[in-house]
Amino acid sequence: MIQLKTTTVQTIQPGGSVTFEAVGYQSRRGCECFNAQVPNSVKLCANGVYLLSFNATATASAAGDQLQLTLAVGNTPLPATNMDVKPAAVGDLWTMSTTTLYDNGCCDVDRISVVNTGAAPVTISPNATLSVIRQC
């Protein structure tokens, strides 16, 4: 198991990824790897089923912007994890959260990240978390 956190306000441009600055928790026997040199993803180091979870507080740069974040595996968005909100005013805060299971069949290949799949920048508050937990 690994849990990553953000520690600063971040604005994620369309096509960009959330950058994680801190490891909140990492199991000693975990099958997940985080490298500070690649701060926007978690590498799955073993075959198996993983529970993927992301949670953040977000706001828009402009009123009416459609905000979209999605979990991605190997830079390919997982459509079922799309988080989509539309704040009515600048400064409105929204919780963006998703949880899903992912079956990693290719050892040492897949990386999990959180990407902006929308057309507008998404600003997230500190303490956004990405948790990756191997289930078997």
Short mmCIF file of C-alpha atoms in Angstrom, two decimals:
data_model
loop_
_atom_site.label_atom_id
_atom_site.label_comp_id
_atom_site.label_asym_id
_atom_site.label_seq_id
_atom_site.Cartn_x
_atom_site.Cartn_y
_atom_site.Cartn_z
CA MET A 1 0.00 0.00 0.00
CA ILE A 2 1.11 3.51 -0.70
CA GLN A 3 -0.57 6.86 -0.12
CA LEU A 4 0.79 9.99 -1.78
CA LYS A 5 -0.10 13.57 -0.86
CA THR A 6 0.18 17.04 -2.31
CA THR A 7 1.54 19.74 -0.02
CA THR A 8 0.93 22.88 -2.08
CA VAL A 9 -1.80 24.43 -4.21
CA GLN A 10 -1.45 23.15 -7.79
CA THR A 11 -3.00 24.22 -11.06
CA ILE A 12 -3.18 21.26 -13.42
CA GLN A 13 -3.30 22.34 -17.04
CA PRO A 14 -5.29 20.29 -19.61
CA GLY A 15 -3.31 17.14 -20.35
CA GLY A 16 -1.16 17.64 -17.25
CA SER A 17 -0.83 15.41 -14.19
CA VAL A 18 -1.07 16.01 -10.45
CA THR A 19 2.38 16.16 -8.80
CA PHE A 20 2.71 14.44 -5.44
CA GLU A 21 5.30 15.91 -3.06
CA ALA A 22 5.03 13.57 -0.07
CA VAL A 23 4.52 9.93 0.83
CA GLY A 24 1.83 9.81 3.51
CA TYR A 25 2.25 6.07 4.09
CA GLN A 26 4.06 3.19 2.44
CA SER A 27 3.86 -0.44 3.50
CA ARG A 28 7.18 -2.23 3.92
CA ARG A 29 5.87 -5.15 1.90
CA GLY A 30 4.13 -3.01 -0.69
CA CYS A 31 4.06 -3.80 -4.38
CA GLU A 32 3.85 -0.12 -5.32
CA CYS A 33 6.78 2.18 -5.97
CA PHE A 34 7.04 5.98 -5.87
CA ASN A 35 10.13 7.74 -7.14
CA ALA A 36 10.56 11.46 -6.38
CA GLN A 37 12.17 11.77 -9.83
CA VAL A 38 8.77 10.82 -11.35
CA PRO A 39 6.48 12.64 -8.87
CA ASN A 40 3.26 12.28 -10.84
CA SER A 41 2.79 8.49 -10.81
CA VAL A 42 2.96 5.25 -8.84
CA LYS A 43 4.53 2.19 -10.46
CA LEU A 44 2.75 -1.13 -9.95
CA CYS A 45 5.54 -3.65 -9.37
CA ALA A 46 3.53 -6.86 -9.23
CA ASN A 47 0.63 -8.61 -10.90
CA GLY A 48 -2.65 -8.49 -9.02
CA VAL A 49 -5.77 -6.49 -8.31
CA TYR A 50 -5.24 -2.97 -6.95
CA LEU A 51 -7.65 -0.60 -5.26
CA LEU A 52 -7.03 2.90 -6.66
CA SER A 53 -8.43 5.93 -4.87
CA PHE A 54 -8.03 9.70 -5.33
CA ASN A 55 -9.49 12.59 -3.34
CA ALA A 56 -8.96 16.36 -3.71
CA THR A 57 -10.63 19.70 -3.12
CA ALA A 58 -10.71 21.67 -6.38
CA THR A 59 -11.77 25.04 -7.77
CA ALA A 60 -11.93 26.66 -11.19
CA SER A 61 -9.99 29.64 -12.56
CA ALA A 62 -13.12 30.99 -14.24
CA ALA A 63 -16.86 30.75 -13.48
CA GLY A 64 -18.61 27.95 -15.33
CA ASP A 65 -15.43 26.03 -16.24
CA GLN A 66 -15.99 22.29 -16.49
CA LEU A 67 -13.34 20.58 -14.34
CA GLN A 68 -12.24 17.03 -15.17
CA LEU A 69 -9.68 14.80 -13.52
CA THR A 70 -9.30 11.10 -14.32
CA LEU A 71 -7.12 8.26 -13.08
CA ALA A 72 -4.84 6.99 -15.84
CA VAL A 73 -2.88 3.77 -16.28
CA GLY A 74 0.20 4.12 -18.44
CA ASN A 75 -1.08 7.52 -19.67
CA THR A 76 -4.40 5.97 -20.76
CA PRO A 77 -7.37 7.45 -18.85
CA LEU A 78 -9.75 5.02 -17.13
CA PRO A 79 -13.16 6.43 -18.20
CA ALA A 80 -14.97 4.92 -15.19
CA THR A 81 -12.85 7.10 -12.86
CA ASN A 82 -13.71 10.44 -14.47
CA MET A 83 -14.36 13.16 -11.88
CA ASP A 84 -16.38 15.96 -13.43
CA VAL A 85 -17.64 19.13 -11.70
CA LYS A 86 -18.74 22.59 -12.83
CA PRO A 87 -18.31 25.32 -10.19
CA ALA A 88 -20.78 28.19 -10.60
CA ALA A 89 -18.32 30.84 -9.41
CA VAL A 90 -14.60 31.36 -9.02
CA GLY A 91 -13.61 30.22 -5.55
CA ASP A 92 -16.36 27.61 -5.22
CA LEU A 93 -14.81 24.48 -3.74
CA TRP A 94 -15.69 20.97 -4.90
CA THR A 95 -14.59 17.55 -3.77
CA MET A 96 -13.28 15.43 -6.62
CA SER A 97 -13.10 11.79 -5.62
CA THR A 98 -13.00 8.37 -7.27
CA THR A 99 -12.28 4.75 -6.35
CA THR A 100 -11.91 1.75 -8.62
CA LEU A 101 -10.35 -1.70 -8.89
CA TYR A 102 -7.63 -2.31 -11.48
CA ASP A 103 -6.24 -5.72 -12.49
CA ASN A 104 -2.55 -5.36 -13.33
CA GLY A 105 -1.63 -8.26 -15.59
CA CYS A 106 1.70 -6.93 -16.84
CA CYS A 107 4.32 -6.93 -14.10
CA ASP A 108 6.47 -3.80 -13.83
CA VAL A 109 4.71 -1.97 -16.67
CA ASP A 110 1.81 0.13 -15.47
CA ARG A 111 2.00 3.55 -13.80
CA ILE A 112 -0.99 5.15 -12.08
CA SER A 113 -1.43 8.93 -12.36
CA VAL A 114 -4.16 11.57 -12.09
CA VAL A 115 -4.57 13.60 -15.29
CA ASN A 116 -6.60 16.64 -16.32
CA THR A 117 -8.74 15.26 -19.16
CA GLY A 118 -10.80 18.43 -19.51
CA ALA A 119 -10.33 21.67 -21.44
CA ALA A 120 -9.94 23.97 -18.40
CA PRO A 121 -7.20 24.20 -15.76
CA VAL A 122 -8.05 22.56 -12.40
CA THR A 123 -6.69 24.09 -9.19
CA ILE A 124 -6.41 21.64 -6.28
CA SER A 125 -5.80 22.42 -2.62
CA PRO A 126 -2.99 20.88 -0.55
CA ASN A 127 -3.60 17.42 0.93
CA ALA A 128 -5.00 15.75 -2.17
CA THR A 129 -4.32 12.02 -1.83
CA LEU A 130 -3.73 9.08 -4.16
CA SER A 131 -3.91 5.64 -2.55
CA VAL A 132 -2.84 2.44 -4.29
CA ILE A 133 -3.50 -0.81 -2.40
CA ARG A 134 -2.75 -4.32 -3.71
CA GLN A 135 -5.68 -6.57 -2.85
CA CYS A 136 -4.11 -10.02 -3.10
#
